[in-house]
Amino acid sequence: MEFKYSYEEKIEAVLRIINDGMSVRESARILGASHANVRMWKELYLKNGPDSLKYKRMTYDGAYKTAVVEYMYQHKLTLLETAIHFGITQSSLVGKWAKQYMENGGSAAFSAGKSVIKKESDELKETISKETLEEEVIRLRMENEYLKKLQALVQKRIDQENGNEQS
């Protein structure tokens, strides 16, 4: 498999920035790479060392993908920051996972393995939707009754303290 930039070229680009004080854009121009790639290589190098720039074919399970995406949202990180934090060499991969996560209901997005079932039948969606709505209505009614009783008790206590008790 041939890659556009070798490990050595990536290291050279990063070392021009770190050791020679060259800008990311200038180092990228010399190599003929995008400045976004060179910036990512630099950040990966600084955070995870030179081996992070070596090509490694990785497969990630659903739990890992979920953890990465949830970490990104929890810490309000960009795709690039998240990829660098986890040593993932392609921030677009994190973006793909985030999209799957949002489209397919959070952690369930990766539970079906590599191929996430994107479309459920309309009938199943409608059934789930109705059940969920009915449960929500029941919960809200109970909460409403509780709050009404609580308000009545609070008002009774206030009236008692003010000597306005009505029997």
Coordinates of C-alpha atoms in Angstrom, one line a residue:
M1 CA 0.0 0.0 0.0
E2 CA 1.4 3.4 -1.0
F3 CA 0.8 6.5 1.0
K4 CA 1.0 10.1 -0.1
Y5 CA 3.4 11.0 2.6
S6 CA 6.0 8.7 4.2
Y7 CA 6.7 8.5 7.8
E8 CA 10.1 10.2 7.2
E9 CA 8.4 13.1 5.3
K10 CA 6.0 13.6 8.2
I11 CA 8.8 13.6 10.7
E12 CA 10.8 16.1 8.6
A13 CA 7.8 18.4 8.3
V14 CA 7.2 18.3 12.1
L15 CA 10.9 18.7 13.0
R16 CA 11.2 21.8 10.7
I17 CA 8.5 23.3 12.9
I18 CA 9.8 22.2 16.3
N19 CA 13.5 22.5 15.8
D20 CA 13.8 25.2 13.2
G21 CA 10.9 27.4 14.3
M22 CA 9.3 27.2 10.9
S23 CA 5.6 27.9 10.6
V24 CA 3.2 25.1 9.9
R25 CA 2.2 26.6 6.6
E26 CA 5.8 27.0 5.4
S27 CA 6.6 23.4 6.4
A28 CA 3.5 22.2 4.6
R29 CA 4.4 24.2 1.5
I30 CA 7.8 22.6 1.3
L31 CA 6.3 19.2 1.5
G32 CA 3.4 20.0 -0.7
A33 CA 0.9 18.9 2.0
S34 CA -2.0 20.8 3.4
H35 CA -1.3 22.9 6.5
A36 CA -4.1 21.1 8.3
N37 CA -2.3 17.7 7.9
V38 CA 1.0 19.1 9.0
R39 CA -0.6 20.7 12.0
M40 CA -2.2 17.4 12.9
W41 CA 1.1 15.6 12.5
K42 CA 2.8 18.2 14.8
E43 CA 0.1 17.8 17.5
L44 CA 0.2 14.0 17.3
Y45 CA 4.0 14.1 17.5
L46 CA 3.9 16.4 20.5
K47 CA 1.2 14.5 22.4
N48 CA 1.9 10.9 21.5
G49 CA 5.5 10.8 20.2
P50 CA 7.0 10.0 16.8
D51 CA 5.4 6.6 16.5
S52 CA 2.0 8.2 16.3
L53 CA 2.9 9.3 12.7
K54 CA 3.5 5.7 11.5
Y55 CA 0.7 4.2 9.5
K56 CA -1.3 1.6 11.5
R57 CA -4.4 0.0 10.1
M58 CA -6.8 0.0 13.0
T59 CA -10.2 -1.3 13.6
Y60 CA -12.2 0.2 16.4
D61 CA -15.1 -1.5 18.2
G62 CA -18.4 0.2 19.0
A63 CA -17.6 0.8 22.6
Y64 CA -14.4 2.6 21.7
K65 CA -16.1 4.7 19.1
T66 CA -18.9 5.6 21.6
A67 CA -16.3 6.5 24.2
V68 CA -14.4 8.8 21.8
V69 CA -17.5 10.6 20.7
E70 CA -18.9 11.0 24.2
Y71 CA -15.5 12.3 25.4
M72 CA -15.5 14.8 22.6
Y73 CA -19.0 16.1 23.5
Q74 CA -18.3 16.1 27.2
H75 CA -15.1 18.1 26.9
K76 CA -16.3 20.3 24.1
L77 CA -13.4 19.3 21.8
T78 CA -13.1 19.8 18.1
L79 CA -12.7 16.7 15.8
L80 CA -9.0 17.5 15.5
E81 CA -8.5 17.8 19.3
T82 CA -10.3 14.6 19.8
A83 CA -8.4 12.7 17.2
I84 CA -5.1 14.0 18.6
H85 CA -6.1 13.1 22.2
F86 CA -6.9 9.5 21.2
G87 CA -4.0 9.2 18.7
I88 CA -6.3 8.8 15.7
T89 CA -4.6 9.9 12.6
Q90 CA -7.7 11.0 10.7
S91 CA -10.0 13.6 12.4
S92 CA -12.5 12.9 9.6
L93 CA -12.9 9.4 11.2
V94 CA -14.0 11.0 14.4
G95 CA -16.4 13.2 12.5
K96 CA -17.9 10.1 10.8
W97 CA -18.4 8.5 14.2
A98 CA -20.0 11.6 15.6
K99 CA -22.4 11.7 12.7
Q100 CA -23.4 8.1 13.2
Y101 CA -23.7 8.7 17.0
M102 CA -26.1 11.6 16.4
E103 CA -28.1 10.0 13.6
N104 CA -28.6 6.7 15.3
G105 CA -29.3 7.5 18.9
G106 CA -26.2 7.8 20.9
S107 CA -24.4 4.7 22.1
A108 CA -26.8 2.5 20.1
A109 CA -25.2 3.8 16.9
F110 CA -22.3 1.3 17.1
S111 CA -24.0 -1.6 18.8
A112 CA -24.8 -3.4 15.5
G113 CA -21.1 -3.6 14.6
K114 CA -19.6 -2.2 11.4
S115 CA -22.9 -1.8 9.5
V116 CA -25.2 0.3 11.6
I117 CA -28.8 -0.3 10.6
K118 CA -29.8 3.2 9.5
K119 CA -33.5 2.7 8.7
E120 CA -36.0 1.0 10.8
S121 CA -39.4 0.3 9.4
D122 CA -41.8 3.2 9.7
E123 CA -44.2 1.0 11.6
L124 CA -41.6 0.1 14.2
K125 CA -40.6 3.8 14.6
E126 CA -44.2 4.8 15.0
T127 CA -44.8 2.1 17.7
I128 CA -41.7 3.1 19.6
S129 CA -42.7 6.7 19.3
K130 CA -46.2 6.1 20.6
E131 CA -45.0 4.0 23.5
T132 CA -42.4 6.6 24.4
L133 CA -44.9 9.4 24.2
E134 CA -47.5 7.6 26.3
E135 CA -44.9 6.9 29.0
E136 CA -43.8 10.5 28.9
V137 CA -47.4 11.7 29.3
I138 CA -48.0 9.4 32.3
R139 CA -44.7 10.6 33.9
L140 CA -45.6 14.2 33.4
R141 CA -49.1 13.7 34.8
M142 CA -47.6 12.1 38.0
E143 CA -45.1 14.9 38.3
N144 CA -47.8 17.5 37.9
E145 CA -49.9 15.9 40.6
Y146 CA -46.9 15.7 42.9
L147 CA -46.1 19.4 42.4
K148 CA -49.8 20.4 43.0
K149 CA -49.8 18.5 46.3
L150 CA -46.4 19.9 47.3
Q151 CA -47.6 23.4 46.5
A152 CA -50.8 22.8 48.6
L153 CA -48.6 21.7 51.6
V154 CA -46.3 24.7 51.3
Q155 CA -49.2 27.0 51.1
K156 CA -50.8 25.4 54.2
R157 CA -47.6 25.8 56.1
I158 CA -47.3 29.5 55.1
D159 CA -50.9 30.0 56.1
Q160 CA -50.2 28.3 59.5
E161 CA -47.2 30.5 60.1
N162 CA -49.1 33.6 59.3
G163 CA -52.0 32.6 61.5
N164 CA -54.4 32.4 58.6
E165 CA -55.1 28.7 59.0
Q166 CA -58.4 27.8 57.4
S167 CA -59.9 24.6 58.7

